[in-house]
Amino acid sequence: MWELAHEYQIEREGGWYFDPVRIIGVYATEREAEAALQQVRSLPGFADTLNFEGANGLTISRYELDEVQWTEGFVRVSS
């Protein structure tokens, strides 16, 4: 399975923070995920946001079924 997600940085007092990840979809093949990326990349919000690498924040990654995807804890960031 392949996951298409969107994430980008926002500047707040005290530094840069990641906006929450948006899962666009999960696809059976990498090719289908690429097609979906091409479909959404020009939509408002996706077209004008950058992530820390200067990309548009859309990423495709392998997604394993029947496995815990989040294997670490998290920290809270006060606003």
PDB file of C-alpha atoms in Angstrom:
ATOM      1  CA  MET A   1       0.000   0.000   0.000  1.00  0.00           C
ATOM      2  CA  TRP A   2       1.100   3.574  -0.617  1.00  0.00           C
ATOM      3  CA  GLU A   3       0.088   6.670   1.373  1.00  0.00           C
ATOM      4  CA  LEU A   4      -0.176  10.154  -0.090  1.00  0.00           C
ATOM      5  CA  ALA A   5       0.062  12.796   2.624  1.00  0.00           C
ATOM      6  CA  HIS A   6       0.497  16.565   2.953  1.00  0.00           C
ATOM      7  CA  GLU A   7       2.559  18.349   5.599  1.00  0.00           C
ATOM      8  CA  TYR A   8       4.134  21.780   5.763  1.00  0.00           C
ATOM      9  CA  GLN A   9       5.793  24.183   8.173  1.00  0.00           C
ATOM     10  CA  ILE A  10       4.172  27.227   9.720  1.00  0.00           C
ATOM     11  CA  GLU A  11       6.003  30.025  11.468  1.00  0.00           C
ATOM     12  CA  ARG A  12       4.876  30.924  14.952  1.00  0.00           C
ATOM     13  CA  GLU A  13       6.394  32.988  17.691  1.00  0.00           C
ATOM     14  CA  GLY A  14       9.500  31.141  18.764  1.00  0.00           C
ATOM     15  CA  GLY A  15      10.141  29.158  15.617  1.00  0.00           C
ATOM     16  CA  TRP A  16       8.868  26.900  12.893  1.00  0.00           C
ATOM     17  CA  TYR A  17       6.382  24.104  13.497  1.00  0.00           C
ATOM     18  CA  PHE A  18       4.844  21.433  11.325  1.00  0.00           C
ATOM     19  CA  ASP A  19       1.171  21.756  10.604  1.00  0.00           C
ATOM     20  CA  PRO A  20      -0.677  18.480  11.213  1.00  0.00           C
ATOM     21  CA  VAL A  21      -0.277  15.856   8.510  1.00  0.00           C
ATOM     22  CA  ARG A  22      -3.230  15.435   6.189  1.00  0.00           C
ATOM     23  CA  ILE A  23      -3.642  11.951   4.746  1.00  0.00           C
ATOM     24  CA  ILE A  24      -4.931  12.405   1.207  1.00  0.00           C
ATOM     25  CA  GLY A  25      -5.385   8.709   0.510  1.00  0.00           C
ATOM     26  CA  VAL A  26      -3.947   5.199   0.648  1.00  0.00           C
ATOM     27  CA  TYR A  27      -3.457   3.396  -2.670  1.00  0.00           C
ATOM     28  CA  ALA A  28      -2.785  -0.161  -3.804  1.00  0.00           C
ATOM     29  CA  THR A  29       0.107   0.849  -6.070  1.00  0.00           C
ATOM     30  CA  GLU A  30       2.739   3.569  -6.152  1.00  0.00           C
ATOM     31  CA  ARG A  31       1.520   4.465  -9.622  1.00  0.00           C
ATOM     32  CA  GLU A  32      -1.989   5.199  -8.292  1.00  0.00           C
ATOM     33  CA  ALA A  33      -0.508   7.340  -5.505  1.00  0.00           C
ATOM     34  CA  GLU A  34       1.516   9.303  -8.104  1.00  0.00           C
ATOM     35  CA  ALA A  35      -1.645   9.871 -10.160  1.00  0.00           C
ATOM     36  CA  ALA A  36      -3.454  11.180  -7.070  1.00  0.00           C
ATOM     37  CA  LEU A  37      -0.512  13.479  -6.266  1.00  0.00           C
ATOM     38  CA  GLN A  38      -0.728  14.964  -9.775  1.00  0.00           C
ATOM     39  CA  GLN A  39      -4.463  15.464  -9.278  1.00  0.00           C
ATOM     40  CA  VAL A  40      -4.227  17.384  -5.980  1.00  0.00           C
ATOM     41  CA  ARG A  41      -0.909  19.254  -6.358  1.00  0.00           C
ATOM     42  CA  SER A  42      -2.510  22.268  -8.070  1.00  0.00           C
ATOM     43  CA  LEU A  43      -5.491  22.586  -5.708  1.00  0.00           C
ATOM     44  CA  PRO A  44      -5.687  25.616  -3.390  1.00  0.00           C
ATOM     45  CA  GLY A  45      -3.643  25.104  -0.257  1.00  0.00           C
ATOM     46  CA  PHE A  46      -1.510  22.329  -1.713  1.00  0.00           C
ATOM     47  CA  ALA A  47      -0.086  24.455  -4.528  1.00  0.00           C
ATOM     48  CA  ASP A  48       1.162  27.265  -2.288  1.00  0.00           C
ATOM     49  CA  THR A  49       2.657  25.525   0.754  1.00  0.00           C
ATOM     50  CA  LEU A  50       6.232  24.415   1.231  1.00  0.00           C
ATOM     51  CA  ASN A  51       7.718  21.861   3.582  1.00  0.00           C
ATOM     52  CA  PHE A  52      11.162  21.998   5.147  1.00  0.00           C
ATOM     53  CA  GLU A  53      12.776  20.716   1.942  1.00  0.00           C
ATOM     54  CA  GLY A  54      11.177  23.401  -0.200  1.00  0.00           C
ATOM     55  CA  ALA A  55       8.829  20.880  -1.793  1.00  0.00           C
ATOM     56  CA  ASN A  56       5.068  21.327  -1.921  1.00  0.00           C
ATOM     57  CA  GLY A  57       4.562  19.174   1.174  1.00  0.00           C
ATOM     58  CA  LEU A  58       3.043  16.225  -0.691  1.00  0.00           C
ATOM     59  CA  THR A  59       4.784  12.934   0.006  1.00  0.00           C
ATOM     60  CA  ILE A  60       4.281   9.325  -1.016  1.00  0.00           C
ATOM     61  CA  SER A  61       5.458   6.617   1.333  1.00  0.00           C
ATOM     62  CA  ARG A  62       5.079   2.867   1.632  1.00  0.00           C
ATOM     63  CA  TYR A  63       2.303   1.916   4.061  1.00  0.00           C
ATOM     64  CA  GLU A  64       2.333  -1.528   5.639  1.00  0.00           C
ATOM     65  CA  LEU A  65      -0.985  -3.055   6.665  1.00  0.00           C
ATOM     66  CA  ASP A  66      -1.477  -4.874   9.971  1.00  0.00           C
ATOM     67  CA  GLU A  67       1.445  -3.045  11.595  1.00  0.00           C
ATOM     68  CA  VAL A  68       1.574  -0.235  14.129  1.00  0.00           C
ATOM     69  CA  GLN A  69       2.546   2.857  12.137  1.00  0.00           C
ATOM     70  CA  TRP A  70       3.304   5.108  15.097  1.00  0.00           C
ATOM     71  CA  THR A  71       6.060   3.484  17.127  1.00  0.00           C
ATOM     72  CA  GLU A  72       7.204   6.469  19.218  1.00  0.00           C
ATOM     73  CA  GLY A  73       5.528   8.850  21.632  1.00  0.00           C
ATOM     74  CA  PHE A  74       4.954  12.545  21.007  1.00  0.00           C
ATOM     75  CA  VAL A  75       5.453  15.914  22.672  1.00  0.00           C
ATOM     76  CA  ARG A  76       2.991  18.744  23.006  1.00  0.00           C
ATOM     77  CA  VAL A  77       3.841  22.182  21.686  1.00  0.00           C
ATOM     78  CA  SER A  78       2.075  25.006  23.473  1.00  0.00           C
ATOM     79  CA  SER A  79       0.679  27.734  21.263  1.00  0.00           C
TER      80      SER A  79
END
